mmCIF file of C-alpha atoms in Angstrom:
data_model
loop_
_atom_site.group_PDB
_atom_site.id
_atom_site.type_symbol
_atom_site.label_atom_id
_atom_site.label_comp_id
_atom_site.label_asym_id
_atom_site.label_seq_id
_atom_site.Cartn_x
_atom_site.Cartn_y
_atom_site.Cartn_z
ATOM 1 C CA MET N 1 -3.450 72.738 7.528
ATOM 2 C CA THR N 2 -3.128 68.980 8.096
ATOM 3 C CA ASN N 3 -2.778 66.634 5.176
ATOM 4 C CA PRO N 4 -5.832 64.422 4.615
ATOM 5 C CA SER N 5 -5.309 60.875 5.819
ATOM 6 C CA PRO N 6 -5.152 58.176 3.126
ATOM 7 C CA PRO N 7 -8.300 56.087 2.585
ATOM 8 C CA ALA N 8 -8.653 52.833 4.530
ATOM 9 C CA ILE N 9 -9.635 49.744 2.556
ATOM 10 C CA ALA N 10 -10.259 46.035 3.008
ATOM 11 C CA ILE N 11 -9.449 43.250 0.573
ATOM 12 C CA LEU N 12 -12.192 40.651 0.111
ATOM 13 C CA GLY N 13 -10.450 37.505 -1.065
ATOM 14 C CA ALA N 14 -7.171 35.859 -0.133
ATOM 15 C CA GLY N 15 -6.145 33.827 -3.172
ATOM 16 C CA ILE N 16 -3.017 33.707 -5.332
ATOM 17 C CA PHE N 17 -3.642 37.085 -6.983
ATOM 18 C CA VAL N 18 -4.102 38.865 -3.654
ATOM 19 C CA LYS N 19 -0.878 37.441 -2.245
ATOM 20 C CA THR N 20 1.291 37.825 -5.353
ATOM 21 C CA GLN N 21 -0.081 41.047 -6.856
ATOM 22 C CA TYR N 22 -2.372 43.105 -4.631
ATOM 23 C CA ILE N 23 -0.307 43.058 -1.444
ATOM 24 C CA PRO N 24 3.087 43.766 -3.115
ATOM 25 C CA ARG N 25 1.601 46.546 -5.282
ATOM 26 C CA LEU N 26 -0.193 48.122 -2.295
ATOM 27 C CA ALA N 27 3.089 47.991 -0.371
ATOM 28 C CA GLU N 28 4.688 50.115 -3.117
ATOM 29 C CA ILE N 29 2.121 52.882 -2.537
ATOM 30 C CA SER N 30 1.517 52.475 1.206
ATOM 31 C CA ASP N 31 1.595 56.263 1.587
ATOM 32 C CA LEU N 32 -1.623 56.455 -0.458
ATOM 33 C CA VAL N 33 -3.709 53.816 1.323
ATOM 34 C CA VAL N 34 -4.238 52.034 4.644
ATOM 35 C CA LEU N 35 -4.904 48.296 4.334
ATOM 36 C CA LYS N 36 -7.134 47.730 7.337
ATOM 37 C CA ALA N 37 -8.421 44.175 6.826
ATOM 38 C CA ILE N 38 -8.278 41.089 4.630
ATOM 39 C CA TRP N 39 -11.344 38.852 4.478
ATOM 40 C CA SER N 40 -11.864 35.334 3.199
ATOM 41 C CA ARG N 41 -14.585 32.720 3.555
ATOM 42 C CA THR N 42 -12.297 30.612 5.735
ATOM 43 C CA GLU N 43 -10.077 31.541 8.666
ATOM 44 C CA GLU N 44 -7.147 29.569 7.277
ATOM 45 C CA SER N 45 -7.181 31.385 3.939
ATOM 46 C CA ALA N 46 -7.555 34.828 5.534
ATOM 47 C CA LYS N 47 -4.680 34.187 7.935
ATOM 48 C CA GLY N 48 -2.434 33.073 5.069
ATOM 49 C CA ALA N 49 -2.913 36.374 3.226
ATOM 50 C CA VAL N 50 -2.670 38.485 6.390
ATOM 51 C CA GLU N 51 0.651 36.838 7.192
ATOM 52 C CA VAL N 52 1.998 38.078 3.829
ATOM 53 C CA ALA N 53 0.477 41.545 4.281
ATOM 54 C CA ARG N 54 1.754 42.159 7.817
ATOM 55 C CA LYS N 55 5.299 42.588 6.537
ATOM 56 C CA HIS N 56 4.094 45.819 4.927
ATOM 57 C CA PHE N 57 0.909 46.636 6.871
ATOM 58 C CA PRO N 58 1.536 45.515 10.489
ATOM 59 C CA GLU N 59 -1.908 46.674 11.698
ATOM 60 C CA VAL N 60 -3.962 44.713 9.130
ATOM 61 C CA LYS N 61 -6.809 42.693 10.694
ATOM 62 C CA CYS N 62 -7.836 39.159 9.765
ATOM 63 C CA LYS N 63 -11.567 38.650 9.003
ATOM 64 C CA TRP N 64 -13.454 35.600 7.782
ATOM 65 C CA GLY N 65 -16.940 34.196 7.244
ATOM 66 C CA ASP N 66 -20.253 36.044 7.519
ATOM 67 C CA GLU N 67 -19.326 37.634 10.836
ATOM 68 C CA GLY N 68 -16.067 39.041 9.495
ATOM 69 C CA LEU N 69 -17.808 40.417 6.412
ATOM 70 C CA ASN N 70 -20.414 42.166 8.546
ATOM 71 C CA GLU N 71 -17.670 43.691 10.680
ATOM 72 C CA ILE N 72 -16.132 45.209 7.540
ATOM 73 C CA ILE N 73 -19.531 46.517 6.426
ATOM 74 C CA GLN N 74 -20.144 48.079 9.852
ATOM 75 C CA ASP N 75 -16.686 49.680 10.041
ATOM 76 C CA SER N 76 -17.267 53.253 8.856
ATOM 77 C CA SER N 77 -13.514 53.914 8.692
ATOM 78 C CA ILE N 78 -13.239 51.447 5.775
ATOM 79 C CA VAL N 79 -14.352 53.542 2.799
ATOM 80 C CA GLY N 80 -13.504 51.093 0.034
ATOM 81 C CA VAL N 81 -12.983 47.406 -0.686
ATOM 82 C CA ALA N 82 -11.127 45.418 -3.319
ATOM 83 C CA VAL N 83 -13.307 42.477 -4.376
ATOM 84 C CA VAL N 84 -10.990 39.655 -5.448
ATOM 85 C CA VAL N 85 -13.188 36.555 -5.072
ATOM 86 C CA ALA N 86 -14.235 33.841 -7.546
ATOM 87 C CA GLY N 87 -15.480 35.364 -10.801
ATOM 88 C CA GLN N 88 -18.951 33.865 -10.399
ATOM 89 C CA ASN N 89 -19.385 35.597 -7.003
ATOM 90 C CA GLN N 90 -17.834 38.987 -7.661
ATOM 91 C CA VAL N 91 -20.914 40.907 -8.802
ATOM 92 C CA GLU N 92 -23.027 39.737 -5.874
ATOM 93 C CA MET N 93 -20.259 40.689 -3.426
ATOM 94 C CA SER N 94 -19.642 44.040 -5.118
ATOM 95 C CA LEU N 95 -23.319 45.030 -5.017
ATOM 96 C CA LYS N 96 -23.520 44.026 -1.354
ATOM 97 C CA MET N 97 -20.632 46.363 -0.559
ATOM 98 C CA LEU N 98 -21.935 49.196 -2.751
ATOM 99 C CA LYS N 99 -25.337 49.023 -1.044
ATOM 100 C CA ALA N 100 -23.476 49.308 2.274
ATOM 101 C CA GLY N 101 -21.916 52.557 1.036
ATOM 102 C CA LYS N 102 -18.430 51.218 0.263
ATOM 103 C CA HIS N 103 -16.513 52.146 -2.875
ATOM 104 C CA VAL N 104 -15.603 48.983 -4.806
ATOM 105 C CA LEU N 105 -12.616 48.019 -6.929
ATOM 106 C CA GLN N 106 -13.672 44.681 -8.425
ATOM 107 C CA GLU N 107 -11.305 42.334 -10.187
ATOM 108 C CA LYS N 108 -12.021 41.393 -13.782
ATOM 109 C CA PRO N 109 -13.986 39.922 -15.440
ATOM 110 C CA ALA N 110 -16.767 42.460 -14.801
ATOM 111 C CA ALA N 111 -19.256 39.566 -14.761
ATOM 112 C CA ALA N 112 -19.657 35.984 -15.933
ATOM 113 C CA SER N 113 -22.288 36.789 -18.613
ATOM 114 C CA ILE N 114 -24.171 39.574 -20.408
ATOM 115 C CA SER N 115 -27.349 38.903 -18.419
ATOM 116 C CA GLU N 116 -25.426 39.272 -15.145
ATOM 117 C CA ILE N 117 -23.951 42.571 -16.368
ATOM 118 C CA GLU N 118 -27.358 43.970 -17.323
ATOM 119 C CA THR N 119 -28.831 43.005 -13.947
ATOM 120 C CA ALA N 120 -25.779 44.410 -12.153
ATOM 121 C CA ILE N 121 -25.887 47.787 -13.921
ATOM 122 C CA SER N 122 -29.609 48.091 -13.194
ATOM 123 C CA SER N 123 -29.078 47.227 -9.510
ATOM 124 C CA TYR N 124 -26.231 49.731 -9.217
ATOM 125 C CA ARG N 125 -28.271 52.543 -10.725
ATOM 126 C CA ASN N 126 -31.018 51.845 -8.188
ATOM 127 C CA ILE N 127 -28.674 52.386 -5.229
ATOM 128 C CA PRO N 128 -29.661 55.705 -3.597
ATOM 129 C CA ALA N 129 -27.103 58.379 -4.448
ATOM 130 C CA ASP N 130 -26.133 59.964 -1.142
ATOM 131 C CA SER N 131 -24.409 63.321 -1.213
ATOM 132 C CA PRO N 132 -22.512 63.954 -3.396
ATOM 133 C CA SER N 133 -22.936 60.704 -5.353
ATOM 134 C CA ARG N 134 -23.377 56.933 -5.062
ATOM 135 C CA PRO N 135 -20.301 54.844 -4.236
ATOM 136 C CA ILE N 136 -17.809 54.254 -7.063
ATOM 137 C CA TRP N 137 -17.851 50.854 -8.777
ATOM 138 C CA ALA N 138 -14.561 50.259 -10.560
ATOM 139 C CA VAL N 139 -13.256 47.253 -12.477
ATOM 140 C CA ALA N 140 -9.537 46.561 -12.130
ATOM 141 C CA GLU N 141 -8.344 46.296 -15.724
ATOM 142 C CA ASN N 142 -4.639 47.073 -15.567
ATOM 143 C CA TYR N 143 -4.144 47.011 -19.362
ATOM 144 C CA ARG N 144 -5.961 50.357 -19.614
ATOM 145 C CA PHE N 145 -3.304 51.818 -17.306
ATOM 146 C CA GLU N 146 -0.193 50.308 -18.867
ATOM 147 C CA PRO N 147 1.983 53.176 -20.218
ATOM 148 C CA ALA N 148 2.533 51.137 -23.406
ATOM 149 C CA PHE N 149 -1.170 51.336 -24.312
ATOM 150 C CA VAL N 150 -1.555 54.936 -23.169
ATOM 151 C CA GLU N 151 1.361 56.060 -25.370
ATOM 152 C CA LEU N 152 0.685 53.784 -28.343
ATOM 153 C CA LYS N 153 -2.924 54.972 -28.537
ATOM 154 C CA LYS N 154 -1.552 58.435 -29.401
ATOM 155 C CA LEU N 155 0.761 56.994 -32.069
ATOM 156 C CA VAL N 156 -2.038 54.943 -33.686
ATOM 157 C CA ALA N 157 -3.757 58.239 -34.469
ATOM 158 C CA GLU N 158 -0.665 59.287 -36.472
ATOM 159 C CA THR N 159 -0.733 56.218 -38.748
ATOM 160 C CA GLY N 160 -3.594 57.621 -40.812
ATOM 161 C CA ASP N 161 -6.770 55.835 -41.865
ATOM 162 C CA MET N 162 -6.941 52.437 -40.166
ATOM 163 C CA MET N 163 -6.843 49.509 -42.597
ATOM 164 C CA ASN N 164 -6.514 46.385 -40.443
ATOM 165 C CA VAL N 165 -6.051 45.258 -36.853
ATOM 166 C CA GLN N 166 -4.514 41.963 -35.701
ATOM 167 C CA LEU N 167 -4.464 40.552 -32.189
ATOM 168 C CA ILE N 168 -2.593 37.268 -31.709
ATOM 169 C CA ILE N 169 -2.485 35.532 -28.338
ATOM 170 C CA GLU N 170 -0.589 32.296 -27.720
ATOM 171 C CA GLY N 171 -1.018 31.762 -23.991
ATOM 172 C CA SER N 172 0.874 29.573 -21.562
ATOM 173 C CA MET N 173 -1.944 28.199 -19.406
ATOM 174 C CA ASN N 174 -0.348 24.833 -18.595
ATOM 175 C CA SER N 175 0.174 22.836 -15.407
ATOM 176 C CA SER N 176 3.103 25.047 -14.347
ATOM 177 C CA ASN N 177 0.850 28.135 -14.299
ATOM 178 C CA PRO N 178 -0.482 28.893 -10.778
ATOM 179 C CA TYR N 179 -3.981 29.558 -12.188
ATOM 180 C CA PHE N 180 -4.172 26.296 -14.177
ATOM 181 C CA SER N 181 -6.008 24.457 -11.385
ATOM 182 C CA SER N 182 -8.251 27.399 -10.416
ATOM 183 C CA SER N 183 -11.697 25.818 -10.162
ATOM 184 C CA TRP N 184 -13.700 29.011 -10.647
ATOM 185 C CA ARG N 185 -11.808 29.884 -13.836
ATOM 186 C CA ARG N 186 -12.381 26.378 -15.164
ATOM 187 C CA ASN N 187 -16.103 26.584 -14.353
ATOM 188 C CA LEU N 188 -16.559 30.022 -15.932
ATOM 189 C CA GLY N 189 -18.643 30.045 -19.118
ATOM 190 C CA GLY N 190 -15.975 30.379 -21.801
ATOM 191 C CA GLY N 191 -13.323 29.114 -19.382
ATOM 192 C CA PHE N 192 -9.892 30.652 -19.696
ATOM 193 C CA ILE N 193 -10.815 32.465 -22.907
ATOM 194 C CA LEU N 194 -13.153 34.765 -20.972
ATOM 195 C CA ASP N 195 -10.936 35.164 -17.904
ATOM 196 C CA MET N 196 -7.699 35.783 -19.853
ATOM 197 C CA GLY N 197 -9.284 37.336 -22.908
ATOM 198 C CA VAL N 198 -10.791 40.417 -21.247
ATOM 199 C CA HIS N 199 -7.254 41.804 -20.832
ATOM 200 C CA TYR N 200 -6.483 41.508 -24.524
ATOM 201 C CA ILE N 201 -9.823 42.968 -25.597
ATOM 202 C CA ALA N 202 -9.283 45.873 -23.173
ATOM 203 C CA GLY N 203 -5.911 46.496 -24.847
ATOM 204 C CA LEU N 204 -7.506 46.284 -28.297
ATOM 205 C CA ARG N 205 -10.291 48.763 -27.455
ATOM 206 C CA MET N 206 -7.757 51.099 -25.875
ATOM 207 C CA LEU N 207 -5.463 51.104 -28.930
ATOM 208 C CA VAL N 208 -8.098 51.519 -31.644
ATOM 209 C CA GLY N 209 -10.097 54.102 -29.687
ATOM 210 C CA CYS N 210 -13.491 52.799 -30.756
ATOM 211 C CA GLU N 211 -15.888 49.919 -30.110
ATOM 212 C CA VAL N 212 -16.181 46.474 -31.680
ATOM 213 C CA THR N 213 -19.642 46.277 -33.262
ATOM 214 C CA SER N 214 -19.908 42.668 -34.509
ATOM 215 C CA VAL N 215 -17.933 39.434 -34.652
ATOM 216 C CA SER N 216 -17.821 36.079 -36.451
ATOM 217 C CA ALA N 217 -15.816 33.331 -34.760
ATOM 218 C CA THR N 218 -14.717 29.706 -34.891
ATOM 219 C CA THR N 219 -13.884 27.869 -31.680
ATOM 220 C CA SER N 220 -12.366 24.473 -30.942
ATOM 221 C CA HIS N 221 -11.358 22.254 -28.023
ATOM 222 C CA VAL N 222 -8.025 20.550 -28.639
ATOM 223 C CA ASP N 223 -6.140 20.442 -25.315
ATOM 224 C CA LYS N 224 -8.358 18.244 -23.119
ATOM 225 C CA THR N 225 -6.538 19.342 -19.936
ATOM 226 C CA LEU N 226 -8.280 22.702 -20.418
ATOM 227 C CA PRO N 227 -11.982 23.600 -20.328
ATOM 228 C CA ALA N 228 -13.708 24.129 -23.688
ATOM 229 C CA PRO N 229 -13.115 26.030 -25.834
ATOM 230 C CA ASP N 230 -9.360 26.510 -25.730
ATOM 231 C CA ASN N 231 -8.913 28.046 -29.207
ATOM 232 C CA ILE N 232 -10.753 30.866 -30.921
ATOM 233 C CA THR N 233 -10.328 32.730 -34.201
ATOM 234 C CA SER N 234 -12.629 35.682 -34.780
ATOM 235 C CA ASN N 235 -13.112 38.356 -37.369
ATOM 236 C CA PHE N 236 -14.374 41.591 -35.853
ATOM 237 C CA GLN N 237 -15.810 44.816 -37.186
ATOM 238 C CA LEU N 238 -15.000 48.183 -35.599
ATOM 239 C CA GLU N 239 -17.378 51.129 -35.565
ATOM 240 C CA ASN N 240 -14.826 53.167 -37.563
ATOM 241 C CA GLY N 241 -15.366 50.790 -40.517
ATOM 242 C CA CYS N 242 -12.106 48.873 -40.092
ATOM 243 C CA SER N 243 -12.035 45.106 -39.593
ATOM 244 C CA GLY N 244 -9.586 42.872 -37.794
ATOM 245 C CA VAL N 245 -8.818 39.404 -36.526
ATOM 246 C CA PHE N 246 -8.487 38.051 -32.992
ATOM 247 C CA VAL N 247 -6.650 34.731 -32.557
ATOM 248 C CA MET N 248 -6.294 33.151 -29.128
ATOM 249 C CA VAL N 249 -4.715 29.840 -28.146
ATOM 250 C CA VAL N 250 -5.034 29.332 -24.379
ATOM 251 C CA SER N 251 -1.951 27.123 -24.077
ATOM 252 C CA SER N 252 0.864 26.911 -26.611
ATOM 253 C CA ARG N 253 4.550 25.950 -26.527
ATOM 254 C CA SER N 254 5.452 29.331 -28.014
ATOM 255 C CA PRO N 255 3.903 32.083 -25.866
ATOM 256 C CA LYS N 256 3.237 35.284 -27.790
ATOM 257 C CA ILE N 257 1.018 38.311 -27.209
ATOM 258 C CA LEU N 258 0.800 40.814 -30.054
ATOM 259 C CA TRP N 259 -1.365 43.742 -31.158
ATOM 260 C CA ARG N 260 -0.802 45.253 -34.616
ATOM 261 C CA VAL N 261 -2.641 48.222 -36.125
ATOM 262 C CA VAL N 262 -2.002 48.901 -39.826
ATOM 263 C CA GLY N 263 -2.733 52.397 -41.107
ATOM 264 C CA LEU N 264 -2.382 54.203 -44.411
ATOM 265 C CA LYS N 265 0.733 56.075 -43.201
ATOM 266 C CA GLY N 266 2.322 53.452 -40.980
ATOM 267 C CA THR N 267 1.951 50.513 -38.595
ATOM 268 C CA VAL N 268 2.068 50.263 -34.823
ATOM 269 C CA GLN N 269 2.904 46.942 -33.140
ATOM 270 C CA LEU N 270 2.884 46.101 -29.450
ATOM 271 C CA GLU N 271 4.343 42.818 -28.219
ATOM 272 C CA ARG N 272 4.956 41.380 -24.773
ATOM 273 C CA GLY N 273 8.643 40.999 -24.080
ATOM 274 C CA VAL N 274 11.572 41.217 -21.662
ATOM 275 C CA GLN N 275 14.386 43.757 -21.614
ATOM 276 C CA ASP N 276 17.241 43.751 -19.095
ATOM 277 C CA GLY N 277 15.301 41.295 -16.947
ATOM 278 C CA ARG N 278 12.206 43.510 -16.830
ATOM 279 C CA HIS N 279 8.885 42.291 -18.236
ATOM 280 C CA GLY N 280 6.848 44.674 -20.326
ATOM 281 C CA TYR N 281 5.965 45.623 -23.888
ATOM 282 C CA MET N 282 8.087 46.210 -26.982
ATOM 283 C CA ALA N 283 6.421 48.914 -29.074
ATOM 284 C CA THR N 284 7.517 49.200 -32.699
ATOM 285 C CA ILE N 285 6.427 52.031 -34.976
ATOM 286 C CA TYR N 286 6.886 51.476 -38.710
ATOM 287 C CA GLY N 287 6.849 54.627 -40.839
ATOM 288 C CA GLU N 288 7.210 55.609 -44.472
ATOM 289 C CA GLY N 289 10.302 54.528 -46.366
ATOM 290 C CA GLY N 290 10.884 51.419 -44.266
ATOM 291 C CA THR N 291 11.855 53.350 -41.130
ATOM 292 C CA SER N 292 11.097 51.887 -37.716
ATOM 293 C CA ARG N 293 11.788 52.562 -34.044
ATOM 294 C CA THR N 294 11.249 50.440 -30.956
ATOM 295 C CA ILE N 295 10.466 51.556 -27.396
ATOM 296 C CA PHE N 296 10.298 49.316 -24.321
ATOM 297 C CA TYR N 297 7.667 49.970 -21.643
ATOM 298 C CA PRO N 298 7.973 47.985 -18.381
ATOM 299 C CA PHE N 299 4.796 46.766 -16.657
ATOM 300 C CA SER N 300 3.236 49.210 -14.205
ATOM 301 C CA GLY N 301 -0.497 49.006 -14.927
ATOM 302 C CA VAL N 302 -1.575 47.337 -11.663
ATOM 303 C CA THR N 303 0.121 50.033 -9.569
ATOM 304 C CA GLU N 304 -1.256 52.819 -11.784
ATOM 305 C CA GLU N 305 -4.851 51.532 -11.596
ATOM 306 C CA LEU N 306 -4.625 51.252 -7.799
ATOM 307 C CA LYS N 307 -3.315 54.823 -7.569
ATOM 308 C CA ALA N 308 -6.222 56.021 -9.715
ATOM 309 C CA PHE N 309 -8.792 54.237 -7.537
ATOM 310 C CA PHE N 310 -7.354 55.580 -4.286
ATOM 311 C CA SER N 311 -7.289 59.056 -5.774
ATOM 312 C CA ASP N 312 -10.968 58.673 -6.732
ATOM 313 C CA ILE N 313 -12.008 57.672 -3.198
ATOM 314 C CA SER N 314 -9.682 59.960 -1.210
ATOM 315 C CA GLU N 315 -11.013 62.669 1.115
ATOM 316 C CA THR N 316 -10.031 65.409 -1.314
ATOM 317 C CA SER N 317 -11.766 63.739 -4.269
ATOM 318 C CA LYS N 318 -15.265 64.702 -5.366
ATOM 319 C CA ASN N 319 -15.796 60.987 -6.080
ATOM 320 C CA GLU N 320 -15.469 61.656 -9.787
ATOM 321 C CA GLN N 321 -14.391 58.398 -11.346
ATOM 322 C CA GLU N 322 -11.437 57.861 -13.651
ATOM 323 C CA PRO N 323 -13.239 56.714 -16.858
ATOM 324 C CA ARG N 324 -10.811 53.836 -17.492
ATOM 325 C CA LEU N 325 -11.895 52.258 -14.194
ATOM 326 C CA SER N 326 -15.644 52.362 -14.828
ATOM 327 C CA TYR N 327 -17.677 49.180 -14.493
ATOM 328 C CA VAL N 328 -19.164 49.746 -17.959
ATOM 329 C CA GLU N 329 -15.657 49.669 -19.506
ATOM 330 C CA GLY N 330 -15.109 46.218 -17.990
ATOM 331 C CA ALA N 331 -18.581 45.194 -19.166
ATOM 332 C CA HIS N 332 -17.696 46.100 -22.775
ATOM 333 C CA ASP N 333 -14.634 43.816 -22.649
ATOM 334 C CA VAL N 334 -16.829 40.896 -21.544
ATOM 335 C CA ALA N 335 -19.463 41.725 -24.178
ATOM 336 C CA VAL N 336 -16.953 41.381 -27.036
ATOM 337 C CA LEU N 337 -15.777 37.966 -25.838
ATOM 338 C CA GLU N 338 -19.305 36.777 -25.097
ATOM 339 C CA ALA N 339 -20.272 37.652 -28.683
ATOM 340 C CA MET N 340 -17.243 35.740 -30.016
ATOM 341 C CA LEU N 341 -18.025 32.677 -27.897
ATOM 342 C CA GLU N 342 -21.683 32.791 -28.984
ATOM 343 C CA SER N 343 -20.657 33.065 -32.627
ATOM 344 C CA GLY N 344 -18.322 30.082 -32.215
ATOM 345 C CA ALA N 345 -21.169 28.041 -30.735
ATOM 346 C CA ARG N 346 -23.326 29.053 -33.733
ATOM 347 C CA ASN N 347 -20.783 27.969 -36.363
ATOM 348 C CA GLY N 348 -19.471 31.444 -37.143
ATOM 349 C CA ALA N 349 -22.757 33.344 -37.313
ATOM 350 C CA VAL N 350 -22.290 37.130 -37.234
ATOM 351 C CA VAL N 351 -23.162 38.279 -33.707
ATOM 352 C CA PRO N 352 -23.616 41.950 -32.741
ATOM 353 C CA VAL N 353 -21.773 43.079 -29.590
ATOM 354 C CA THR N 354 -24.093 44.132 -26.774
ATOM 355 C CA LYS N 355 -23.929 47.803 -25.759
ATOM 356 C CA PHE N 356 -24.660 49.151 -22.303
#
C-alpha cells in the first residue's frame, strides 16, 4: 500500500509575513505539504517570495496578476490555498477560492468588520457542498495552537470558581517594527488594535473557556505616528458571570503581554518572555499557601496550526475541520474587539458582543 501524497497548496500573497513566517514554517514540515505556487498582484513581489521559498521548495512556481490567479484556480492538483493578502481583501479572495473548490487557510483578522463577517458566513453557507462536504474555510490564529494556552486552559479549570480576569498588552508597534508602515493595517477600521488585538482576544477566549458577552470601553489617540485609536481600556463580562479588564497600548517603551485568571483556589498567569534565547510564554501557577511554580513554553503555534490544516485537507482526511481553525472562531475574536471599539466611540456605552 502506497502512502498518500501530501496535499499541494499555493500561497496567495508575498508580503513580510509570508517571507518571514509562512515559508520557514512550511519548510519545517515539508514532508506534510507541497508548496506548488506563490501568487502576488505584481510579478516583482511574487518573484521576491519565490526566491526565498526555492531554497526549501525548488519546484515552486511564480504566479502573478489575474492570469496567475486563474491558473491556480484551474490547477486541480492544488487542493488548498493560504490567503495572506491585505486584511481588507482577504474575505473576497477567500470566497473566490472556496467557490472554486479550494480549501482555504486565511490569515487573521477573519474580516474587517461585523457586517463583512455576516455576509461572508452567509456566502460560505450558500456554496454547494460537493461530496463529502464543502471546502474547509480556516482562519490562521496561532494562539489557539500555542502549547502554553492548550496546557494553561486545563490548569485554569483547577483554580476553582473564576473571580477576575486581566489582560494587559503593552505593544511595541514603533518605527523599528516591520509592520509599522503597513498601509492596509493602518487603513483598517480600528487600526493596529484590531489587527494585533485578535491574537490576544483569541488567547483570552481559549484560557477562560467561554464567550465574552458584553463590553464597556474607553479609547484614546495619543501617539500621532499611529492610526487612531492607539489605546483602549475595556471592562468585559463573560458568560460564566465573571468580569475582567482588557488594557492595550499599541506602542509602549516597556513591552509586556500578560493574561491573568484569578480563581477561588488559585491564580494562573501567562506572560510573554524569553528563556535561554528562545521566545515563548512563562506560565506561573499560584496555589494555596503561597506556593507557585513556573513553566516555560516556547512558541510553536504557527507550525501546529499549519499541521492541523494540512491534516484536515489531506487525502486520508474526511475533511472534518479542527474546531480551533474554524472561520467562526476567528469571527468571534473580531466581534469582541469591534464591540470594544464601538463602545469607545460611544463614550463607554455597554455594547453586547455579536454572536454568529
